[in-house]
Coordinates of C-alpha atoms in Angstrom, one line a residue:
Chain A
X1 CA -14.9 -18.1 -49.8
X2 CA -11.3 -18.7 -50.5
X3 CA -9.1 -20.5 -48.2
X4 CA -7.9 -16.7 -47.0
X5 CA -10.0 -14.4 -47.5
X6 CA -7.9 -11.5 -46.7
X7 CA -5.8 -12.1 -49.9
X8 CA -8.6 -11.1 -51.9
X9 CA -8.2 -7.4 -50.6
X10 CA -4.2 -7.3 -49.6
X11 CA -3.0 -4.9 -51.6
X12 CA 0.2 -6.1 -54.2
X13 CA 3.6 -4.7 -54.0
X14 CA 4.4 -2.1 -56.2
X15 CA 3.2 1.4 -57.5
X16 CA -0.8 1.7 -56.6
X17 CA -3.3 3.1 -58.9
X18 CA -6.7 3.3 -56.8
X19 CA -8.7 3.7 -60.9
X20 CA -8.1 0.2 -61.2
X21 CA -9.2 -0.9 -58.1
X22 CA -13.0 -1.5 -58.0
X23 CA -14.9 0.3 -55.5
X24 CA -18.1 -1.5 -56.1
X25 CA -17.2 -5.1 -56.0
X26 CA -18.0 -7.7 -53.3
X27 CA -14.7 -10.0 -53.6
X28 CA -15.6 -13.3 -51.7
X29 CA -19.1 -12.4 -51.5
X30 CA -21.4 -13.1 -54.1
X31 CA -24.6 -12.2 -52.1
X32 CA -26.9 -8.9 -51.7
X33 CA -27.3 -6.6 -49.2
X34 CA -29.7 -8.8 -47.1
X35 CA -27.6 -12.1 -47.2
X36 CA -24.4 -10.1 -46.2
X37 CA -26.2 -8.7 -43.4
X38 CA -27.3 -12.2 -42.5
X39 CA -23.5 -13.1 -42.7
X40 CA -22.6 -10.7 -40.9
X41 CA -24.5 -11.4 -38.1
X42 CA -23.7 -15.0 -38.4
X43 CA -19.8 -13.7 -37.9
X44 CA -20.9 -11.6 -34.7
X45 CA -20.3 -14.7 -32.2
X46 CA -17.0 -16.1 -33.7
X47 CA -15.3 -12.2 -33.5
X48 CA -16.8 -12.0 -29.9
X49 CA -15.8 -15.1 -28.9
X50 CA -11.8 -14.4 -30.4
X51 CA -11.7 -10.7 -28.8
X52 CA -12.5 -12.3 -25.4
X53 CA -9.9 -14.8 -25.8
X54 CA -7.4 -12.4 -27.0
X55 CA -8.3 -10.1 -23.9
X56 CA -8.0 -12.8 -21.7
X57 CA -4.9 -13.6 -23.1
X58 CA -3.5 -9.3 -22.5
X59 CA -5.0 -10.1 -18.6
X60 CA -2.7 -12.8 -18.0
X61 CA 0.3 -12.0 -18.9
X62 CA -0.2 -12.4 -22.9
X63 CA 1.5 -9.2 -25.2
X64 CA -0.2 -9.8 -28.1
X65 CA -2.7 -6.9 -29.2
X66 CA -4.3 -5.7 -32.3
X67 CA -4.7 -2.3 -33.9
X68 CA -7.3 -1.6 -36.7
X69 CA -6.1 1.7 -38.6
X70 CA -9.3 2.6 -40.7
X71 CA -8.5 5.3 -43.7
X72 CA -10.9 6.6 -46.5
X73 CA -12.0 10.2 -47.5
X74 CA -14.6 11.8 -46.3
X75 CA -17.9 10.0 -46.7
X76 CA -16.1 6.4 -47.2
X77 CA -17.6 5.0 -44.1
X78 CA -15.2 4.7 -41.0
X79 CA -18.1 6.3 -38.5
X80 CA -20.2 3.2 -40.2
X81 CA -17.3 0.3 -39.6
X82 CA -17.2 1.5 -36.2
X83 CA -21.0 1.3 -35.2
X84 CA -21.3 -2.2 -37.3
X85 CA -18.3 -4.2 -37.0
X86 CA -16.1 -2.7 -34.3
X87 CA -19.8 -2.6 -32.3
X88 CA -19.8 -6.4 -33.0
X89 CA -17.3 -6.8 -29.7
X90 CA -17.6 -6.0 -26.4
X91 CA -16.8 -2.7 -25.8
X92 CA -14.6 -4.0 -22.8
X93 CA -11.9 -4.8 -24.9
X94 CA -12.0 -2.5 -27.6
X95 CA -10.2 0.8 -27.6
X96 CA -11.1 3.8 -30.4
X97 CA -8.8 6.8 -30.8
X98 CA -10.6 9.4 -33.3
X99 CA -8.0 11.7 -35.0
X100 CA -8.5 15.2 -36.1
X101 CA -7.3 18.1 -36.8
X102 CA -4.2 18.2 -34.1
X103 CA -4.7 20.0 -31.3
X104 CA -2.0 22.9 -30.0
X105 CA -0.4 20.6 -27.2
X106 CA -0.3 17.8 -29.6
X107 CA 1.3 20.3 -32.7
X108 CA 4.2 20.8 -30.0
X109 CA 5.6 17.0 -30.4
X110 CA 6.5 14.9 -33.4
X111 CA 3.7 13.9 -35.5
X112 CA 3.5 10.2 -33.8
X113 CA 3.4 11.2 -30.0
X114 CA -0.5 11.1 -30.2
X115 CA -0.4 8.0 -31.7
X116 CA 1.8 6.3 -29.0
X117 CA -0.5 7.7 -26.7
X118 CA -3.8 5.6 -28.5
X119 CA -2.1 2.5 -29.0
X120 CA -4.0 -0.6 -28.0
X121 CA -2.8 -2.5 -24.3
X122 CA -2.1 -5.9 -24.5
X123 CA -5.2 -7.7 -24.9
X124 CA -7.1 -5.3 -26.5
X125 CA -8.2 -4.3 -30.1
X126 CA -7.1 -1.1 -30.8
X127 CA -9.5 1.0 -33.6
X128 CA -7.9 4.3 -35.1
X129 CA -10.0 6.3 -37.2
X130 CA -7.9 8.4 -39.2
X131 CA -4.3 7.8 -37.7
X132 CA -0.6 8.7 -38.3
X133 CA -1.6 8.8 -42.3
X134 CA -2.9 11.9 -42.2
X135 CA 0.6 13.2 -41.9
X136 CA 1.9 11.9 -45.4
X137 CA -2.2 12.7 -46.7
X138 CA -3.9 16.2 -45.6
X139 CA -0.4 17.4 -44.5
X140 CA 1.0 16.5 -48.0
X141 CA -2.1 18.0 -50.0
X142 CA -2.2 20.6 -48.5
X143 CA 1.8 21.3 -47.9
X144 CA 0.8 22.2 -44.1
X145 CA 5.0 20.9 -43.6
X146 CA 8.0 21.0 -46.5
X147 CA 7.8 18.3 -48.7
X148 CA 11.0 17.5 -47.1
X149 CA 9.0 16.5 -44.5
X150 CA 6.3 14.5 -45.2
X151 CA 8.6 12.4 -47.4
X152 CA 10.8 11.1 -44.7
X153 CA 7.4 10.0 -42.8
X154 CA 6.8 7.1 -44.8
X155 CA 10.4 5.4 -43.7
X156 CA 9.5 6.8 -40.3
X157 CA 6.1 5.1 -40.5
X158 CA 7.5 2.1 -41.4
X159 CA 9.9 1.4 -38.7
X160 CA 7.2 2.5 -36.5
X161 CA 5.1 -0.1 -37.5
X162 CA 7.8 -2.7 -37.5
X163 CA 8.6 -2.1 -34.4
X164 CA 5.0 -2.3 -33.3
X165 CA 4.6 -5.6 -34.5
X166 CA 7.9 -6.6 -32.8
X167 CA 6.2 -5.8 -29.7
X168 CA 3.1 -7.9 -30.4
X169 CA 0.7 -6.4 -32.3
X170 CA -1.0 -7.1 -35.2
X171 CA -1.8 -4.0 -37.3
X172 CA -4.7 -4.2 -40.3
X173 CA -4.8 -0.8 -42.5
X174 CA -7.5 -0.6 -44.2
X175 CA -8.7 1.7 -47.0
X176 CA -12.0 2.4 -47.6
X177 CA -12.2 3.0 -51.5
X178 CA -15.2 4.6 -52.7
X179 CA -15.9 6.5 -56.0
X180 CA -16.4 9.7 -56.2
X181 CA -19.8 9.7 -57.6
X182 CA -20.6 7.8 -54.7
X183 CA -19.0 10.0 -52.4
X184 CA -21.3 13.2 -54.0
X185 CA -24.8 10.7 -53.3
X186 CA -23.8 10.4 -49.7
X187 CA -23.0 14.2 -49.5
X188 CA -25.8 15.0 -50.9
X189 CA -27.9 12.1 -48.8
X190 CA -26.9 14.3 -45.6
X191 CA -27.7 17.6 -47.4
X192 CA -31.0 16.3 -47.8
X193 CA -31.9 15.0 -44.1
X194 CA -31.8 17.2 -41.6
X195 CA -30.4 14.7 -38.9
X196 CA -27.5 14.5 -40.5
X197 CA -26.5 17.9 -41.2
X198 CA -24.2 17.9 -38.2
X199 CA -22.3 15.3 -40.3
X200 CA -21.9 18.2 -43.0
X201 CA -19.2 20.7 -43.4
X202 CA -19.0 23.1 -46.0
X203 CA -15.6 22.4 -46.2
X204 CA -16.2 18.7 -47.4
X205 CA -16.8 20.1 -51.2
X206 CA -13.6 22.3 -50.7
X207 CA -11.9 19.2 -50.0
X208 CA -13.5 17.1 -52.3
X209 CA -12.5 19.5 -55.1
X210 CA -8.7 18.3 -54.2
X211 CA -10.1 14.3 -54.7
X212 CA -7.2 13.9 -57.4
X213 CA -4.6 15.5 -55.3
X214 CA -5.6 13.0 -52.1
X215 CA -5.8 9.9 -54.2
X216 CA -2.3 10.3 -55.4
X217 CA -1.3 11.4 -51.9
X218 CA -3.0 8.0 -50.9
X219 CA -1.5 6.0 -53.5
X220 CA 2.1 7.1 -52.2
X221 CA 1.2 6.4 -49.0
X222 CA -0.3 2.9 -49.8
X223 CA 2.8 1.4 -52.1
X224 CA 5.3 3.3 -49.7
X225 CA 4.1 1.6 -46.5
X226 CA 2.7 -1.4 -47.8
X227 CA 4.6 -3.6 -46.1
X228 CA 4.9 -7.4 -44.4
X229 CA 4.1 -6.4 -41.3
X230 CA 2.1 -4.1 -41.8
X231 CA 0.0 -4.7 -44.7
X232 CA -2.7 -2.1 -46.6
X233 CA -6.1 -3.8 -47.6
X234 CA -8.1 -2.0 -49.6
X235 CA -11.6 -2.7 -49.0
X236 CA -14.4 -1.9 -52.0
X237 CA -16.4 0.9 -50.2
X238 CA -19.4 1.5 -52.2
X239 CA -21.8 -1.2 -50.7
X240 CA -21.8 -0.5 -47.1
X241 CA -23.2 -4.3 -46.3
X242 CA -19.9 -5.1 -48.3
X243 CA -17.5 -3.0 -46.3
X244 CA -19.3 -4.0 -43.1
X245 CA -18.8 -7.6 -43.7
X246 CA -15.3 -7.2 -45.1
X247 CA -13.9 -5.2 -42.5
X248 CA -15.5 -7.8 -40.1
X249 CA -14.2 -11.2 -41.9
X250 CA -10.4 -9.5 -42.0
X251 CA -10.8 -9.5 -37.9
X252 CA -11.9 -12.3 -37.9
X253 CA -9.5 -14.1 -39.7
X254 CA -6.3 -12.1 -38.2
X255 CA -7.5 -13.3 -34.8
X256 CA -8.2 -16.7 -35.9
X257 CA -4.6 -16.6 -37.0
X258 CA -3.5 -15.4 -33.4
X259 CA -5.5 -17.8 -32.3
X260 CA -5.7 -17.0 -28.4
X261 CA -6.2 -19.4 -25.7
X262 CA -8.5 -19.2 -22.9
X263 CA -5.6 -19.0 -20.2
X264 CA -4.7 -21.7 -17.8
X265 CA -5.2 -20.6 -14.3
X266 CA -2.2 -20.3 -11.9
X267 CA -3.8 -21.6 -9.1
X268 CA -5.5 -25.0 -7.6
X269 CA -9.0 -24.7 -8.3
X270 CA -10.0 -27.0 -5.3
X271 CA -7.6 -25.3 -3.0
X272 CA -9.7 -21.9 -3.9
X273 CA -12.9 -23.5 -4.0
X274 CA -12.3 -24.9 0.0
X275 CA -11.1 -21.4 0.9
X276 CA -13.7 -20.0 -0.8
X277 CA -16.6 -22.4 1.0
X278 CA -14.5 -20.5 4.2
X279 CA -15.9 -17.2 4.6
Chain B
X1 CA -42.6 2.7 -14.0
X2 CA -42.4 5.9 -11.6
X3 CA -42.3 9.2 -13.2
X4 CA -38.8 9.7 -12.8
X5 CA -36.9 6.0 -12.8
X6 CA -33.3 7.4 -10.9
X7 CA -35.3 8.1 -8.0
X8 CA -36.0 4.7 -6.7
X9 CA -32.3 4.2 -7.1
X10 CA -30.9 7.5 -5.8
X11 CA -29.1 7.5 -2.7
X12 CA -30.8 9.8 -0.5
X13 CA -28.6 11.8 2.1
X14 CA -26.9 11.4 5.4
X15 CA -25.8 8.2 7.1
X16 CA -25.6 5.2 4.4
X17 CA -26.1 1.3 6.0
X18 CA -25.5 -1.0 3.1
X19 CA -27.0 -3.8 4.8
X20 CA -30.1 -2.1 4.7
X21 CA -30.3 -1.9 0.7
X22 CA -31.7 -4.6 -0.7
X23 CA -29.2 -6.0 -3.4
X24 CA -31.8 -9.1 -5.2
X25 CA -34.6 -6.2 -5.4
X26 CA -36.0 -5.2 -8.7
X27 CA -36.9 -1.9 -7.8
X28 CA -39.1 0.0 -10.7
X29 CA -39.5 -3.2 -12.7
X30 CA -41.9 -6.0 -11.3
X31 CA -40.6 -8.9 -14.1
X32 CA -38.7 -11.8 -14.8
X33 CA -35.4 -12.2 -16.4
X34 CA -36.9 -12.9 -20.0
X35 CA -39.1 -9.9 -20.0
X36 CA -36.3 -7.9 -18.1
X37 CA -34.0 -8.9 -21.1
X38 CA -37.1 -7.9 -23.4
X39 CA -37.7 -4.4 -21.8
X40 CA -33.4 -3.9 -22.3
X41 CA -33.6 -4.8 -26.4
X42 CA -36.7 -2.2 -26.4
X43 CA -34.8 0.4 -24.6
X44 CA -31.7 0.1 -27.2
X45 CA -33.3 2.2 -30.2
X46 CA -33.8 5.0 -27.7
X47 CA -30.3 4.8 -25.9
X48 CA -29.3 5.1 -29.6
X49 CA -30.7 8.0 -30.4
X50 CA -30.3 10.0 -27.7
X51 CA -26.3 9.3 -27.6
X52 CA -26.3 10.4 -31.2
X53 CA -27.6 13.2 -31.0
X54 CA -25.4 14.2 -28.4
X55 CA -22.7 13.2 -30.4
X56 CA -24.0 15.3 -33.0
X57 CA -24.2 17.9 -30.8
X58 CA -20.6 17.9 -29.5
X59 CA -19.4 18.0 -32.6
X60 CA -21.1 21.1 -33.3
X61 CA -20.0 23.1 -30.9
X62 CA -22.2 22.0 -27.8
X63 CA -19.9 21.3 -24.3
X64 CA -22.6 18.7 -23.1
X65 CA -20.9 15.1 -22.4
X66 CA -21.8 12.8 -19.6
X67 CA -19.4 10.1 -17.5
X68 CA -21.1 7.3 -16.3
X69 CA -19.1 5.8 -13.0
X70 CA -19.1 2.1 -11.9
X71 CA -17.8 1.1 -8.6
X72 CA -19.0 -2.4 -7.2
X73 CA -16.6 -5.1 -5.4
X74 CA -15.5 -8.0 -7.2
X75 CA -17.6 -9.7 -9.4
X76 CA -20.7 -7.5 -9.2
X77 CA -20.9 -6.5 -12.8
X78 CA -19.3 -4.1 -13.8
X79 CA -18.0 -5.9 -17.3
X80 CA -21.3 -7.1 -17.8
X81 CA -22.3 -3.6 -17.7
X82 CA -20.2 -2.7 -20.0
X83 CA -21.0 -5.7 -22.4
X84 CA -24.9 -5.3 -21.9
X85 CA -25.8 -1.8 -21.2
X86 CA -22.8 0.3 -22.8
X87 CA -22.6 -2.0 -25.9
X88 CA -25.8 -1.3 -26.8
X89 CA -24.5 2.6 -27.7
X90 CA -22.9 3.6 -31.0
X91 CA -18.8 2.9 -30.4
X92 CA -18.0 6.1 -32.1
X93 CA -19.3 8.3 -29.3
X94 CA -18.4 6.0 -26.2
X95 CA -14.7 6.1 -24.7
X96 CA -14.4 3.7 -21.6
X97 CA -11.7 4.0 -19.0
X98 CA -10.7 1.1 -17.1
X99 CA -8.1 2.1 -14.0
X100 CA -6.7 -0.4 -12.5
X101 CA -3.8 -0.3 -9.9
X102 CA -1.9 2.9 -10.6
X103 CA 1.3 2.6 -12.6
X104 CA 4.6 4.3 -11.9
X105 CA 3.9 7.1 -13.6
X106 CA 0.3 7.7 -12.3
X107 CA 1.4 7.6 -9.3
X108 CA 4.4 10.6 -9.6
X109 CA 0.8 12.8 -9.7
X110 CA -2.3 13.2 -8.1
X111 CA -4.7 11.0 -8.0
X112 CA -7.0 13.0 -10.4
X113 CA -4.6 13.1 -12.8
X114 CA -5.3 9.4 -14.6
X115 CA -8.6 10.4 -14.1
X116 CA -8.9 13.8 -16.4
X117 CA -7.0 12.0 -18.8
X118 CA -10.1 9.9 -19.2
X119 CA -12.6 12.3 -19.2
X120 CA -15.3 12.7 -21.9
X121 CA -14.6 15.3 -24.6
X122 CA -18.0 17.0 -25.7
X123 CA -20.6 15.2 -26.7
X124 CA -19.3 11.7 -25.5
X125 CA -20.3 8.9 -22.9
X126 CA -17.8 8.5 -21.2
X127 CA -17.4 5.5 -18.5
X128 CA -15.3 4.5 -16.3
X129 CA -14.9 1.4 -15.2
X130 CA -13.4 1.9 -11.6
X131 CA -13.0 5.3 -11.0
X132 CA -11.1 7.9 -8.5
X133 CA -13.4 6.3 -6.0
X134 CA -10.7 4.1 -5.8
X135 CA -8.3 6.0 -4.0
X136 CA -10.9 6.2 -1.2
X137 CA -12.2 2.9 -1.5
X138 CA -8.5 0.2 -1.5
X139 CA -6.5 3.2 -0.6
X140 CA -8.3 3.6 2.9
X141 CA -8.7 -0.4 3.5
X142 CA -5.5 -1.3 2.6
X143 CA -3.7 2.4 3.9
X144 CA -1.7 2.7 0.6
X145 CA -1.8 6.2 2.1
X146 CA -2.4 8.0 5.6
X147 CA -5.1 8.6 6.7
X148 CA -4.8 12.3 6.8
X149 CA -4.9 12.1 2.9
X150 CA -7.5 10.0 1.9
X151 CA -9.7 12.0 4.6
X152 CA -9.5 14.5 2.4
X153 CA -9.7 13.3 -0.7
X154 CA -13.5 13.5 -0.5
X155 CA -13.4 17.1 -0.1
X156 CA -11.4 16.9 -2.9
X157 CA -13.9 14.4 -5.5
X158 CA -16.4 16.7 -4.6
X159 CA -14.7 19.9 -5.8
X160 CA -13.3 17.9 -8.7
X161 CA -16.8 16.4 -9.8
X162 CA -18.5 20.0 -9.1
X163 CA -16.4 21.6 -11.8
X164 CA -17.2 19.2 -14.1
X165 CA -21.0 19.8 -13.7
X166 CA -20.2 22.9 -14.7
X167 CA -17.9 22.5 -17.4
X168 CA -21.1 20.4 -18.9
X169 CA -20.6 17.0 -18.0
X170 CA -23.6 14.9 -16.4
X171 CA -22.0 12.5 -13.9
X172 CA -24.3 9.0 -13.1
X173 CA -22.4 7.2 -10.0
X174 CA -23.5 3.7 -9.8
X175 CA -22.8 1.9 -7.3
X176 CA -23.3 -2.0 -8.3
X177 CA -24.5 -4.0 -5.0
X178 CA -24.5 -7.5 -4.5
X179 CA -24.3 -9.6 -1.6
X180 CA -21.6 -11.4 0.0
X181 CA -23.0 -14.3 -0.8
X182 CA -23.4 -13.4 -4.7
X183 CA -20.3 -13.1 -4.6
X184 CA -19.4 -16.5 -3.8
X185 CA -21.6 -17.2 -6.2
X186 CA -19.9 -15.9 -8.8
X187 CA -16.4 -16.5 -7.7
X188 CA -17.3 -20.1 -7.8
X189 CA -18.9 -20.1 -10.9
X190 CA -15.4 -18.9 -12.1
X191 CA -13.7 -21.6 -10.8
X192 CA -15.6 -24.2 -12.1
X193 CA -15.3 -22.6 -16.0
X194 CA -11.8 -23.0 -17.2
X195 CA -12.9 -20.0 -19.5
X196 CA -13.3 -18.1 -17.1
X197 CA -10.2 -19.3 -15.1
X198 CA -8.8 -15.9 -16.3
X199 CA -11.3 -13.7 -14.2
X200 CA -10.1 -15.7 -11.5
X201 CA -7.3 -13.8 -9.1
X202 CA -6.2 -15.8 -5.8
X203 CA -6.3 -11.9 -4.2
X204 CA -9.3 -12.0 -5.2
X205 CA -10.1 -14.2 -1.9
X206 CA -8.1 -12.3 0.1
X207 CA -10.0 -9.2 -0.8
X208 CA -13.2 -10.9 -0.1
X209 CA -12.2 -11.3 3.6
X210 CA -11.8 -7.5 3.8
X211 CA -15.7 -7.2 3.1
X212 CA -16.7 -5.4 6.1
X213 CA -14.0 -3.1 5.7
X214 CA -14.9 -2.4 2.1
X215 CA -18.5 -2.3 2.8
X216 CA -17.5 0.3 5.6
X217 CA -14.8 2.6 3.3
X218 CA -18.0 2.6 0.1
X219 CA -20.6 3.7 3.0
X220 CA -18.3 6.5 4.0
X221 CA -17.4 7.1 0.3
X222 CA -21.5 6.8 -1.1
X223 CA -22.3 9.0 1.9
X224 CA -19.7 11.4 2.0
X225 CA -19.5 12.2 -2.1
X226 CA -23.6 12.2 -2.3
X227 CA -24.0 15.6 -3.5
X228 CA -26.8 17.3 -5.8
X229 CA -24.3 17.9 -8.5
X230 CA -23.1 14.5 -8.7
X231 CA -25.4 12.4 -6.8
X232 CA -25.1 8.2 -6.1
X233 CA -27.0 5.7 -7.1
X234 CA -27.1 2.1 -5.4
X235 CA -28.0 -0.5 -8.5
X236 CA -29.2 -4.1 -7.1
X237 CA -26.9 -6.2 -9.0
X238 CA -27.6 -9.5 -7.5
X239 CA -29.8 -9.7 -10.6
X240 CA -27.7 -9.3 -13.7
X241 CA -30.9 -8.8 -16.1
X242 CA -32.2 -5.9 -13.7
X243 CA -28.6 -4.3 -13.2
X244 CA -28.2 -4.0 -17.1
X245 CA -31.9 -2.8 -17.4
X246 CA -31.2 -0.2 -14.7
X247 CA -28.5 1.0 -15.6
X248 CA -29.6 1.4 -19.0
X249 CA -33.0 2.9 -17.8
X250 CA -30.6 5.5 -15.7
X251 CA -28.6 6.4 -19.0
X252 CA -31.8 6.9 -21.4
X253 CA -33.2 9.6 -18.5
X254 CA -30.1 11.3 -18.1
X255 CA -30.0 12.0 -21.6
X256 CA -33.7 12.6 -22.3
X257 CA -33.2 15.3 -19.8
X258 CA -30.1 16.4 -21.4
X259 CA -32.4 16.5 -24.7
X260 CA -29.9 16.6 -27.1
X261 CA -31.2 18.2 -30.9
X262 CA -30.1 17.7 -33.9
X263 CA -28.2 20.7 -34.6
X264 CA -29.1 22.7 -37.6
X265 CA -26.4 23.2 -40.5
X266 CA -25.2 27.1 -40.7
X267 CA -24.8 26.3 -44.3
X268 CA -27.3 26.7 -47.5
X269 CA -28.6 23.6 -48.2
X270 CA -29.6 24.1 -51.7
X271 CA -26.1 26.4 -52.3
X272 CA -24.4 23.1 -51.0
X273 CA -26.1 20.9 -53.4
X274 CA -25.8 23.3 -56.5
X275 CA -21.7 23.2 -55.6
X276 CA -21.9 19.3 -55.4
X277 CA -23.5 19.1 -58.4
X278 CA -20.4 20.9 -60.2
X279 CA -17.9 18.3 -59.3

């Protein structure tokens, strides 16, 4: 594993073109499905143990949060990072926002109100899937505002972010790059079992028929907000023990690097101890 | 195991003595810690499931959802709850709501209003970790408000919680009950683990001598807000492997009554997979 293993998936300055970027690779991992899983599990305690401490931190005082934004198209596994690496904490401290389609009242305000309103608290990891993106992706594809529009979001999205991060929290965007082969076996894997039909939409192949038109409107959105604080990682998405794993080690390490404290009470411990003893 | 598990726990109606409810019983489950912690890791597949499918459900049009309430003083579990019972659920299709002490602007509204904002959408669990309970609960022992208005706030839960049934949503109020003396159990144990120093709240001691009165405002709360639509449930919680068991046990029945499907596709399946196979 290199000495960060986040660098291996930080995405470089510059125009982006998602072709080149491998969607099958395991960068830092040179195992199979059944050792990643085994690493994976042997991550579980060390992400636990940091989300407490960072929770701890938010109870006492502490400002520091984190928010997970996870991004992909339609089959790239966000509903699968959410059940096996964001299920790897305790749910205590962990906050998910889902976005869809936007609802009427939230049409009526600017297109970042209803993400202010899911930000994470201090202390606590924040998990969007789907997020403020979709305003410079689906809105630009399909051109539901001007192009005027969606173009000044980026810089909006930007100082958004910065300002964010200003105020404490670490934000982790994360693509999850699959192929589009891959994307038709999955489509067709819920076609095919009947428990997972509810997972199907028949406008998913309408959609996917636009896959060129959303990977440049992702590839904008990727070099146009790739910035230092608030960096894109695009995570291979074609081996789900890979993604898992990756998605998992990248919390990891961000919260190693915030490394919280167990807090210091504010009180005498014997003093509270002999009042305690009292009644 | 009795047919029907909730029963044993179920608050029954009329005049409610505290004292008189055993809270280091392991009603509905004559074993030990190890095979208590056994039985929970069996009942996780099935939990699983069942939220799933109501998932699934919700996001095909079904209005089901159902809010699981905690309410328990100080120390008696209601994290651990979370950690052990709720974690073992998909994150996707849980949203947890943790009110503390009202903020400035939740308190410009009514007291339900924090508390819709937190409700489940279809087909989620939704919990909530303290609760509008609250406002009858500190509210009346510390008279942050007359008496006048948290007398009739009851009325008020009860017409609140009524709609809800029949908007869809299942409500499960636990009530977690330990002793007094678990409590200083507990508290103790806090202050002798620096890492948990952070738990640790010198009101916290302060509250504890207002036990009676607590005990007195939940008794008037449990027996007052006991209806068939939304009925109570005292959990032992003296025991943390039983609480986490029970609560669990409570959450699997609810939903096999519920008996959430897997929701048949309004699509073609084989038209679906001829269009996939075009691009």
């Amino acid at each position: 594993m290199a000495k960060r293993f986040g660098d291996r998936l930080r995405l470089r300055q510059g125009p982006v073109s998602l072709a080149d970027l491998e969607t099958a690779s395991t960068p830092g991992f040179k195992s199979n499905k059944a050792a990643g899983r085994e690493l994976l599990t042997e991550l579980a305690p060390a992400l636990s143990d940091l989300q407490e401490r960072l929770f701890a931190e938010g109870r006492t005082g502490g400002n520091r949060s984190l928010l997970l934004v996870l991004q992909g198209m339609d089959t790239s596994g966000k509903g699968g990072t959410l059940r096996h690496s964001v299920g790897l904490m305790d749910p205590q401290g962990v906050r998910i926002t889902s976005f869809k389609a936007p609802t009427v009242e939230e049409r009526k305000h600017d297109f970042l109100w209803r993400i202010r309103r899911g930000l994470p608290e201090p202390g606590y990891i924040g998990i969007f899937d789907r997020s403020h993106y979709e305003d410079v992706l689906v809105a630009r594809v399909h051109n539901l505002v001007p192009r005027s529009t969606w173009m000044r979001r980026y810089a909006t999205i930007n100082r958004f972010e910065q300002q964010l991060v200003e105020r404490g929290t670490v934000i982790v965007k994360c693509f999850l790059h699959i192929s589009k082969d891959e994307q038709r076996k999955r489509l067709n894997a819920r076609l095919e079992d009947p428990t997972k039909h509810w997972k199907f939409n028949t406008a998913d192949i309408d959609e996917r028929a636009l896959w060129d038109d959303y990977q440049a409107a992702y590839e904008a959105a990727l070099e146009k907000t790739n910035t230092d604080e608030a960096p894109w990682y695009v995570v291979p998405g074609d081996h789900k023990w890979y993604r898992n794993l990756a998605i998992t080690r990248l919390l990891v390490e961000w919260l190693e690097d915030l490394d919280p404290r167990w807090p210091a009470g504010d009180f005498d411990v014997q003093a509270q101890k002999a009042r305690l003893r009292q009644g």
